[in-house]
Short mmCIF file of C-alpha atoms and ligand atoms in Angstrom, two decimals:
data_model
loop_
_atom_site.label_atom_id
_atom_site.label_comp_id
_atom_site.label_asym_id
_atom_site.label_seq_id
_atom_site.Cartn_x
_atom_site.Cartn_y
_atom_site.Cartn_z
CA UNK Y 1334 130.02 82.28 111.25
CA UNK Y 1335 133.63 81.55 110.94
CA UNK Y 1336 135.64 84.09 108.16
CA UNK Y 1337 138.48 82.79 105.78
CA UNK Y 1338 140.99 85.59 104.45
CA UNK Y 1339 142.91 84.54 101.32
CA UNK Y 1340 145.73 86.97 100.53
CA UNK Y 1341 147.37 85.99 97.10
CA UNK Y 1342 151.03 86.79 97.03
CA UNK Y 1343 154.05 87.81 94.89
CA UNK Y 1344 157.40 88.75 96.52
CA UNK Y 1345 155.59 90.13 99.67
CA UNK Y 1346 157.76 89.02 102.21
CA UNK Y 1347 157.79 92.10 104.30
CA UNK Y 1348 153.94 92.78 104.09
CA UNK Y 1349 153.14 89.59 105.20
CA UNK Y 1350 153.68 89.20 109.03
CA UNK Y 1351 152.29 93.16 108.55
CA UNK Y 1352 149.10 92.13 106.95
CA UNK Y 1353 149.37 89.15 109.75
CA UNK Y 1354 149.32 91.67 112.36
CA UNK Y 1355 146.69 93.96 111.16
CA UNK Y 1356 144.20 91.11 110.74
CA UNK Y 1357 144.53 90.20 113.82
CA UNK Y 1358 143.71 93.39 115.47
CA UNK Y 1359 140.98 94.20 112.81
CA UNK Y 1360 139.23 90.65 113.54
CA UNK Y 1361 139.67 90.25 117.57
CA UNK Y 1362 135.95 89.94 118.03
CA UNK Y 1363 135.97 87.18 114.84
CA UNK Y 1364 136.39 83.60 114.17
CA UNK Y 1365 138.74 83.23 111.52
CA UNK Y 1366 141.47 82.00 109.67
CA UNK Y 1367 144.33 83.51 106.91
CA UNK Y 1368 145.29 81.64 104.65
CA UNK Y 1369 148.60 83.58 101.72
CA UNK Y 1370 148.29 82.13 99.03
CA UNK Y 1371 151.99 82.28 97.36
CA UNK Y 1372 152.90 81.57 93.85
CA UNK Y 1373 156.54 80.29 94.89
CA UNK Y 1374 157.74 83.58 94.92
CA UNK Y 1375 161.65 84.18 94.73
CA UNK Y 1376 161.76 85.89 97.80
CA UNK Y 1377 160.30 83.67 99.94
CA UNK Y 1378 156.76 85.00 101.47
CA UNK Y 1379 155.42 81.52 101.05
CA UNK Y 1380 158.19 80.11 103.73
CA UNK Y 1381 157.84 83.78 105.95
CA UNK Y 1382 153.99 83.04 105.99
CA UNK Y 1383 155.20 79.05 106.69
CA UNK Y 1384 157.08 80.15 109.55
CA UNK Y 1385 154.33 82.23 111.10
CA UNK Y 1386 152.05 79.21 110.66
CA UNK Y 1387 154.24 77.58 113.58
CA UNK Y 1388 153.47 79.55 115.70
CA UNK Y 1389 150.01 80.67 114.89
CA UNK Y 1390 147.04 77.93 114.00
CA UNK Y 1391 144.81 80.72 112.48
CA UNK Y 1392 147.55 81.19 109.54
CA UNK Y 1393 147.71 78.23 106.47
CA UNK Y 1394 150.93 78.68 103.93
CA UNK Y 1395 149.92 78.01 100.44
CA UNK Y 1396 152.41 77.47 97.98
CA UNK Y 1397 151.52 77.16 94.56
CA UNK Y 1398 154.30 75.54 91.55
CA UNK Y 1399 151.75 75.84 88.34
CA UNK Y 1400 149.57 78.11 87.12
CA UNK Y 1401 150.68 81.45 88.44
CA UNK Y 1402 148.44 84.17 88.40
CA UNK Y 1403 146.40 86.45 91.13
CA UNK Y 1404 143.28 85.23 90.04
CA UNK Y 1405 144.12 81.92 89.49
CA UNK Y 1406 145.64 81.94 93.19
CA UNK Y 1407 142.50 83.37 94.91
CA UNK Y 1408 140.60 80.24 93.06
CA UNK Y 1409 142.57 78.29 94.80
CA UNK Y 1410 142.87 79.66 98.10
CA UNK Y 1411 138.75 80.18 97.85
CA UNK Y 1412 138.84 76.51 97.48
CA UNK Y 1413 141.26 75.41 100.50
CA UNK Y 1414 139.52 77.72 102.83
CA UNK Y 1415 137.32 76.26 105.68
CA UNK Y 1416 135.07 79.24 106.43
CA UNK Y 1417 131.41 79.93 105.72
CA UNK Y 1418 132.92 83.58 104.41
CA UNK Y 1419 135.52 83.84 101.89
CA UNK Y 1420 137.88 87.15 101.87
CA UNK Y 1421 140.06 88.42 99.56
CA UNK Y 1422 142.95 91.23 100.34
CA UNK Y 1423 145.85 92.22 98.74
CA UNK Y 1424 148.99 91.59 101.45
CA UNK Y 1425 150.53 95.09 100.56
CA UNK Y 1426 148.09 96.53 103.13
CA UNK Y 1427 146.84 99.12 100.69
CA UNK Y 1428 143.15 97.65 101.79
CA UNK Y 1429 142.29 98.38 105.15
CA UNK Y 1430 141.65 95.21 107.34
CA UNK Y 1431 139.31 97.79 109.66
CA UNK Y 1432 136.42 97.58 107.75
CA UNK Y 1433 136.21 93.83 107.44
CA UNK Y 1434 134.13 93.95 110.13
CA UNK Y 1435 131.45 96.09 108.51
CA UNK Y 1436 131.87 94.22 105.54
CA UNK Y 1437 130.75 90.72 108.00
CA UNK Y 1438 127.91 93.07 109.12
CA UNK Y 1439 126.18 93.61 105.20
CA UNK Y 1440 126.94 90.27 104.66
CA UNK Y 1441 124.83 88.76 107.80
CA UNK Y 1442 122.24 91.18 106.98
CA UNK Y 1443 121.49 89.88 103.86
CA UNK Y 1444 123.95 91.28 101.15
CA UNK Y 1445 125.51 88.31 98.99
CA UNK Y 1446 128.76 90.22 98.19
CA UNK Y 1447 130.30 92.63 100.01
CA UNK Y 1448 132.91 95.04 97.91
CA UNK Y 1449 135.89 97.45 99.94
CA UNK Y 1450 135.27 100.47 97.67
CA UNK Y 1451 137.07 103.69 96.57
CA UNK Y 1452 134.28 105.21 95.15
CA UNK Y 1453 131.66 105.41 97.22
CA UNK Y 1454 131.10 108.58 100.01
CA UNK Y 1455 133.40 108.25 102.48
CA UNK Y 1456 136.05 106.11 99.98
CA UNK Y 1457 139.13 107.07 98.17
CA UNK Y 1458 142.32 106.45 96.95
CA UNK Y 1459 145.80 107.89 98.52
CA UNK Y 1460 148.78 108.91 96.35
CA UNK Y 1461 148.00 108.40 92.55
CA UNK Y 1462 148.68 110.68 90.03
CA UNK Y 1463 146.37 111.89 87.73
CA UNK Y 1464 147.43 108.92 85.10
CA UNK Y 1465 146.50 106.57 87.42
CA UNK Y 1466 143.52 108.17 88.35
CA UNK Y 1467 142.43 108.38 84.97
CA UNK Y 1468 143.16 104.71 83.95
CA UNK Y 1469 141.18 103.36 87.13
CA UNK Y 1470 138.20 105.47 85.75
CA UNK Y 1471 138.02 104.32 82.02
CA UNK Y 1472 138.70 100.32 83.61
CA UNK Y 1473 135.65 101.36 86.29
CA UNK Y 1474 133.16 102.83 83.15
CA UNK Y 1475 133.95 99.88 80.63
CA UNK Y 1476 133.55 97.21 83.05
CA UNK Y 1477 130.03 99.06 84.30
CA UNK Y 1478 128.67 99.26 81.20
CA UNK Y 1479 130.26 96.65 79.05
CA UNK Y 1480 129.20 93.97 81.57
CA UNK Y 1481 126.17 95.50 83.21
CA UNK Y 1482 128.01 95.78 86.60
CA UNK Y 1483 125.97 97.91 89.01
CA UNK Y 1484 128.67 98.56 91.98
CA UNK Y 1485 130.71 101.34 91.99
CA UNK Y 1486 134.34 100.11 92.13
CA UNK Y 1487 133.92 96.72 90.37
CA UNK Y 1488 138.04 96.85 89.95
CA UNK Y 1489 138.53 96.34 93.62
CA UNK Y 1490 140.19 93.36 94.93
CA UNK Y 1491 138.93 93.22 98.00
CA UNK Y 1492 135.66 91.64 98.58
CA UNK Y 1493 133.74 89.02 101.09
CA UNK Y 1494 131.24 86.38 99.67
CA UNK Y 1495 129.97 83.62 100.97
CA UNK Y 1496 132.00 79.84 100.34
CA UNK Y 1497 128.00 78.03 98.90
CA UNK Y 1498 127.89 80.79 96.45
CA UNK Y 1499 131.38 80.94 95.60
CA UNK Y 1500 131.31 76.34 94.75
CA UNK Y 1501 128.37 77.29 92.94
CA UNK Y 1502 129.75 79.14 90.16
CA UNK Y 1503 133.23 78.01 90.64
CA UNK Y 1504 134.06 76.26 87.36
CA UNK Y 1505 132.73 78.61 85.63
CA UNK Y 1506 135.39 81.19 86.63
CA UNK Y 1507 138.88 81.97 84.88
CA UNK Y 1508 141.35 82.26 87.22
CA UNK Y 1509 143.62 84.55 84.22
CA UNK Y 1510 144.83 88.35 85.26
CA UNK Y 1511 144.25 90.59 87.98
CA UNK Y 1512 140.76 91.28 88.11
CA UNK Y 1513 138.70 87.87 90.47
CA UNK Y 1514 136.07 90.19 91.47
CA UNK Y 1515 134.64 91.25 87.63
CA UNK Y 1516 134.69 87.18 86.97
CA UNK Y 1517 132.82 86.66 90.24
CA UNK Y 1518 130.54 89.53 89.96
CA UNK Y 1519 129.46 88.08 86.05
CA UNK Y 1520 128.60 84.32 86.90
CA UNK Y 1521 126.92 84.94 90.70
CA UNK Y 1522 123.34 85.16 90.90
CA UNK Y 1523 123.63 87.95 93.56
CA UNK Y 1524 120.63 90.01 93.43
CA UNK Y 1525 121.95 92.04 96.97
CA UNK Y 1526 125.72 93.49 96.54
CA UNK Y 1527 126.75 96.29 99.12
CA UNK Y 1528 129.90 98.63 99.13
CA UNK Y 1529 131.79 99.43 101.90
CA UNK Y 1530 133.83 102.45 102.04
CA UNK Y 1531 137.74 102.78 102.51
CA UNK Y 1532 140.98 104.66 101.30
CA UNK Y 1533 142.93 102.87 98.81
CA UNK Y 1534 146.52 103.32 100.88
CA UNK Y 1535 150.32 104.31 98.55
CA UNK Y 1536 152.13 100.31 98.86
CA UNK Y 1537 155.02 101.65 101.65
CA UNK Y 1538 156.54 97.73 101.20
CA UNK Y 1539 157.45 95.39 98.36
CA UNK Y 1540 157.08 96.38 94.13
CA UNK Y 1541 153.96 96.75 92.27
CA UNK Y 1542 153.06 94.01 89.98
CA UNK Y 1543 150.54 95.94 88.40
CA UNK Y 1544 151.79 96.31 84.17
CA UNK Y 1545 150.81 96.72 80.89
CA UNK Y 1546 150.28 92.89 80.73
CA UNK Y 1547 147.91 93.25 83.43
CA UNK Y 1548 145.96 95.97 81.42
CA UNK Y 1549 145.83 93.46 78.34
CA UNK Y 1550 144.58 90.78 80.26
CA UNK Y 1551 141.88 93.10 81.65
CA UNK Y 1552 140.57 93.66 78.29
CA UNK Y 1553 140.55 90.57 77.40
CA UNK Y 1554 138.72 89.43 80.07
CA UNK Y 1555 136.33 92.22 79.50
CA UNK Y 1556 135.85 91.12 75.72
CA UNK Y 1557 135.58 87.24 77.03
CA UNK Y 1558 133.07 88.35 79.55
CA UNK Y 1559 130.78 90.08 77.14
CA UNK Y 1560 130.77 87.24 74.69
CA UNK Y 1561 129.71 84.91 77.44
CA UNK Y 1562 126.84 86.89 78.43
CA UNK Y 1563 125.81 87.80 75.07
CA UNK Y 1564 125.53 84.43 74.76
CA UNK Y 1565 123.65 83.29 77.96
CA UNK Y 1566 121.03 86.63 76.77
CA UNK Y 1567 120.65 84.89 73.38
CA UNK Y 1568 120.10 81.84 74.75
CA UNK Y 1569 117.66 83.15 77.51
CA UNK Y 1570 115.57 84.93 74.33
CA UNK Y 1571 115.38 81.48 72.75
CA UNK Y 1572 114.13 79.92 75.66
CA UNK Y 1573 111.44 82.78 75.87
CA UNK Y 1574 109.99 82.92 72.62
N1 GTP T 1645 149.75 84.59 94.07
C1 GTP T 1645 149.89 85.70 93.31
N2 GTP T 1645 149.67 86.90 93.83
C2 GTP T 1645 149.84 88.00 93.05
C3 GTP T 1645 150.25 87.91 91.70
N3 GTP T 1645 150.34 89.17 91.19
C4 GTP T 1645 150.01 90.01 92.20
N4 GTP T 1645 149.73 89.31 93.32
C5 GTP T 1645 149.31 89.82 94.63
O1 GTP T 1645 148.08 90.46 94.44
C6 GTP T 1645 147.97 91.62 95.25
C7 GTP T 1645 147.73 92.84 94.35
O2 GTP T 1645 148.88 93.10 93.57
P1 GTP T 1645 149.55 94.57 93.54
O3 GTP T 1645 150.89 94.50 92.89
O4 GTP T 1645 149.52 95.15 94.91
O5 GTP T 1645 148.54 95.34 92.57
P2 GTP T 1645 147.88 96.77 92.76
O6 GTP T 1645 147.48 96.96 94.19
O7 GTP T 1645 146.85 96.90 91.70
O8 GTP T 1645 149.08 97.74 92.39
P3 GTP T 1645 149.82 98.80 93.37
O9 GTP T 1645 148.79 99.83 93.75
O10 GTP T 1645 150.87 99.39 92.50
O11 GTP T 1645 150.36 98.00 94.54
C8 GTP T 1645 149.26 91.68 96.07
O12 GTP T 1645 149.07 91.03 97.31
C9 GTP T 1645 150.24 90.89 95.20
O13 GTP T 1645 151.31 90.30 95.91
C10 GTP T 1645 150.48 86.60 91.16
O14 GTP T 1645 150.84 86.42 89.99
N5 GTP T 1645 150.29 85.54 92.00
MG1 MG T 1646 148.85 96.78 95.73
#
């Protein structure tokens, strides 16, 4: 089984030959490759992850001129990758490379998707105020019950699925805002998704791009997502009866 890892990137030119690093110590045991997936960002992590590329085969530089977006990257990188397993991590190192391992594990023994999770026993999340904390959990409740979502941290952005399942439902996803994994998680036909605990590290490199634009396209999505299945239910009934 050979494991892609798509990091999409904005302005993360110091986290990358981190995340580099700690991927490669995480996955020693692993056949894999990385592939950053970089919106042309001003501060040049697409030519920083170019340069490693030189010198290491494993790591592909993807620079991207239209379309920016995190989700929209991750489509892409998902598509460019050459694995049987598709990752996706954020470069800041806030998810911790260590348990992709475990999360190759639940996927070989049968789980479809695999999700890096904060709230299961044994996860968390370091360094958030209460704000924060509180915002996570009304985004975690309305995407649960809103869109039927079983997992426990269905906000997460770090996740492993398999590359056949991913072309199956891959024009079907919209590649707009933060959140790939809700998108995946409402057009897959996985009947087996696992968690995988971690702690959700403070970002020590690099800005946040998280904003109130990225909360708006959230609900959006969310509101887009219920129509859709409301629709595939109602069309599901009529096939029925
Ligand atoms: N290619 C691409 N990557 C992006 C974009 N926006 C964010 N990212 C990357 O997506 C990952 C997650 O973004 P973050 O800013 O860390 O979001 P967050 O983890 O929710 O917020 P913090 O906890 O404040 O860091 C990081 O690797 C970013 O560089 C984008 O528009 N395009
Ligand atoms: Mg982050």
């Amino acid at each position: 089984m050979r494991l892609s890892v798509i990091s999409p990137t904005l302005n993360e030119a110091e986290s990358v030959p981190r995340l580099v690093a700690a991927l490669e110590q995480a996955l020693c045991d692993i056949s894999y490759e990385i592939l950053i997936v970089d919106d042309n960002s001003p501060d040049g992590t697409w030519s920083i992850a170019q340069n490693i590329s030189l010198t290491n085969p494993r790591v592909r530089s993807i620079r991207r001129m239209q379309n920016p977006g995190l989700g929209a990257a991750v489509i892409d990188g998902f598509s460019a990758a050459e694995g049987d397993v598709l990752a996706c991590i954020d470069a800041d190192l806030q998810h911790d490379p260590l348990i992709l391992a475990r999360m190759l594990e639940e996927l070989q023994d049968g789980a479809d998707i695999v999700v890096g999770s904060r709230h299961v026993a044994g996860g968390s999340t370091r360094g958030w105020n209460r704000l924060r904390r509180v915002q996570s959990w009304i985004a975690n409740k309305m995407a649960q019950l809103l869109l039927g979502i079983r997992i426990k941290d269905p906000m997460s952005g770090y996740f492993v699925v398999w590359r056949k399942d991913f072309y199956q439902i891959r024009e079907q996803l919209n590649g707009t805002g933060f959140k790939i994994l809700l998108e995946i998680l409402s057009n897959v036909q996985a009947s087996k998704l696992k968690e995988v605990p971690y702690t959700f590290r403070p970002r020590t490199r690099g800005q946040s791009k998280f904003s109130g634009v990225v909360v708006l396209q959230f609900i959006h999505q969310l509101w887009r997502l219920c129509g859709s299945s409301r629709r595939h239910s109602v069309r599901f009934m009529k096939s029925v009866i």
